[in-house]
C-alpha positions as a printed NumPy array, in Angstrom:
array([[109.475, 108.891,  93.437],
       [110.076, 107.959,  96.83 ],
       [113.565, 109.207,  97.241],
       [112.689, 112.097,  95.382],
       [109.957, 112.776,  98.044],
       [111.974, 112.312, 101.408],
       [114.91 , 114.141, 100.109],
       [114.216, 117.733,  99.811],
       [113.064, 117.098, 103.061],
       [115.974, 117.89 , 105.595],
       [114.335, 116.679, 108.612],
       [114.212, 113.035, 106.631],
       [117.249, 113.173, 104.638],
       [119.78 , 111.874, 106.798],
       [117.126, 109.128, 108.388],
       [117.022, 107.784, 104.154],
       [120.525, 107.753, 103.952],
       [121.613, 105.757, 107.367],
       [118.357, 103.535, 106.512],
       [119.942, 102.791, 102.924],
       [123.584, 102.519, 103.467],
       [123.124, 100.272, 106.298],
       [122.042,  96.779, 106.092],
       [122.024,  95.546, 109.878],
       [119.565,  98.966, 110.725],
       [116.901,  97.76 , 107.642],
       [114.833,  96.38 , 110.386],
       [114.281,  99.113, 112.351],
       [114.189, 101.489, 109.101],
       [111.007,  99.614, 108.511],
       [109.619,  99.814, 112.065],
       [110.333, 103.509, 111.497],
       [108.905, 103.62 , 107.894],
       [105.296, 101.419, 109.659],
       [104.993, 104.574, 112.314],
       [105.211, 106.831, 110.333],
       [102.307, 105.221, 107.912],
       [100.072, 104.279, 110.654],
       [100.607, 107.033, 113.616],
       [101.13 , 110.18 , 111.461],
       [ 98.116, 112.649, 111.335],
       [100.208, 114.594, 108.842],
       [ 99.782, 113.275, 104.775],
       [103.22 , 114.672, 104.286],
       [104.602, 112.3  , 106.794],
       [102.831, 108.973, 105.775],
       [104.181, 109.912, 102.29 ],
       [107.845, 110.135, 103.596],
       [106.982, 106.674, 105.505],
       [105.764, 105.353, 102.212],
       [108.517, 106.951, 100.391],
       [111.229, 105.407, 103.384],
       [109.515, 101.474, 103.18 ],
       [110.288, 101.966,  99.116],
       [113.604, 102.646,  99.085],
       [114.51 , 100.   , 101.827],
       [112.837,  97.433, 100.387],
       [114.384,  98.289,  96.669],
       [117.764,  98.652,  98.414],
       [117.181,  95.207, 100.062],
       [115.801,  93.407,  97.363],
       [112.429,  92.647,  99.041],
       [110.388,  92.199,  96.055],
       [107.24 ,  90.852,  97.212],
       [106.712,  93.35 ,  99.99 ],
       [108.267,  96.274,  98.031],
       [105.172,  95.465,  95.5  ],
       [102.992,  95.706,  98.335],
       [104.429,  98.807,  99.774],
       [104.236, 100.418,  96.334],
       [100.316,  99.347,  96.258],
       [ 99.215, 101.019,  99.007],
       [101.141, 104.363,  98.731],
       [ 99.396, 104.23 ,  95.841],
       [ 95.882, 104.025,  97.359],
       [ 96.755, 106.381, 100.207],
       [ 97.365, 108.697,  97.644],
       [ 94.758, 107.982,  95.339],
       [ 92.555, 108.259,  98.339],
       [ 93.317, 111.419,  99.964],
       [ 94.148, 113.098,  96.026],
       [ 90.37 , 111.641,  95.563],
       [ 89.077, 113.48 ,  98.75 ],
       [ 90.967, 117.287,  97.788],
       [ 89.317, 116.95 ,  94.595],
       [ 86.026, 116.9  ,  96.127],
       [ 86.401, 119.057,  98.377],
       [ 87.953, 121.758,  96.103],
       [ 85.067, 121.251,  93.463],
       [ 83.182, 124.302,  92.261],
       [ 83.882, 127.18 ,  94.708],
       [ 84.01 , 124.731,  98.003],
       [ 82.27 , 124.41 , 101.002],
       [ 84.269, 126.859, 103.036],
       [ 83.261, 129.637, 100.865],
       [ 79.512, 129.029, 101.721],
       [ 79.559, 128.253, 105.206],
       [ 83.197, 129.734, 106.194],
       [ 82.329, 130.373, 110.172],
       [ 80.611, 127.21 , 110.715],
       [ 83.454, 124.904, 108.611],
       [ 86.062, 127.06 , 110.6  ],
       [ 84.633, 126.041, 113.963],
       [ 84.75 , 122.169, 112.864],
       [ 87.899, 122.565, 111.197],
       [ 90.832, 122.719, 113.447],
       [ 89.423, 120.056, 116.037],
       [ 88.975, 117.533, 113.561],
       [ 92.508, 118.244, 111.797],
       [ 94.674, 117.98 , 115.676],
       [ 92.933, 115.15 , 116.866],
       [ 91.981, 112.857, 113.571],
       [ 94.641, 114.415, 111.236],
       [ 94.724, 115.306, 107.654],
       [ 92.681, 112.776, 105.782],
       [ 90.042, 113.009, 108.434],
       [ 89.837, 116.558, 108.011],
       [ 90.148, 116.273, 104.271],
       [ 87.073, 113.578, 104.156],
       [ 84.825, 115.714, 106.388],
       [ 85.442, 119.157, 104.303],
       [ 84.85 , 116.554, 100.976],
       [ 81.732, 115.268, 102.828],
       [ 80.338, 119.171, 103.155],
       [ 81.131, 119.948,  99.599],
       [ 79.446, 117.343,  98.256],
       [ 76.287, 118.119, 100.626],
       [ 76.263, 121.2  , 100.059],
       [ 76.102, 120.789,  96.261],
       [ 73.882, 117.342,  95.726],
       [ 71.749, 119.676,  97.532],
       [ 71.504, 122.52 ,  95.332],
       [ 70.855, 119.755,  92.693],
       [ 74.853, 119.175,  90.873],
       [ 74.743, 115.476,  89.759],
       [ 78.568, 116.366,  88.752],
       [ 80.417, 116.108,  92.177],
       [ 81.707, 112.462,  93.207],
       [ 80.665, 111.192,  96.089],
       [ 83.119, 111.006,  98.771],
       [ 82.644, 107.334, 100.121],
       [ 83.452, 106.54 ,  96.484],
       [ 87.456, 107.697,  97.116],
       [ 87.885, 104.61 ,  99.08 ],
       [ 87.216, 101.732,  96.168]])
């Protein structure tokens, strides 16, 4: 999956390839990869770092930390698929309350990124229908176990 992720990608393609083919740069492929997880605001991008640490680390043999890596792309995207779920429930938030969720929306998404803005629009859904009385929606905090 992960070099099926980074490379339809053109902007990453090239970065996989020197990363793979070239043992004395696996170093800082990974320093690359770890930005990319931990700076991006952009899902897209933490899943091509995700998708980058894989393929090193099965190029290089690394087997403990390739498990590892594997594991947590797999809660980051457990996590934020958890969070769209909720937030696309019934007929969303953003239908209801459109001009105020517009007004949050953008400042949130710049400054915190994607899975910030994707937890606070999950957060509204699920307000705004435990309030009309729907048992059925998950609760948000829950996409983190």
């Amino acid at each position: 999956m992960g070099k099926q992720l980074a490379e339809p990608i053109p902007a990453f393609r090239s970065l996989v390839e020197v990363c793979k083919t070239n043992s004395t740069l696996e170093e800082p492929c990974l320093k690359i990869s770890e930005l990319f997880i931990n700076k991006s605001k952009s899902i897209i991008t933490v899943r091509v770092g995700y998708a980058m640490k894989i393929e090193i680390l099965k190029q290089y043999g690394e087997t403990k930390e390739l498990k590892q890596a594997e594991n947590d792309q797999s809660k980051y995207t457990s996590h934020y698929e958890c969070l769209a779920n909720i937030m696309n429930y019934g007929s969303s938030y953003m239908s209801h309350k459109g001009s105020k969720f517009s007004k949050i929306a953008d400042p949130i998404n710049r400054t915190f990124g994607e899975v910030a803005f994707l937890e606070k629009l999950a957060k509204l859904n699920y307000d705004y229908y435990s309030n009309l009385g729907n048992d059925n929606i998950k609760n948000p905090d829950s996409c983190s176990d």
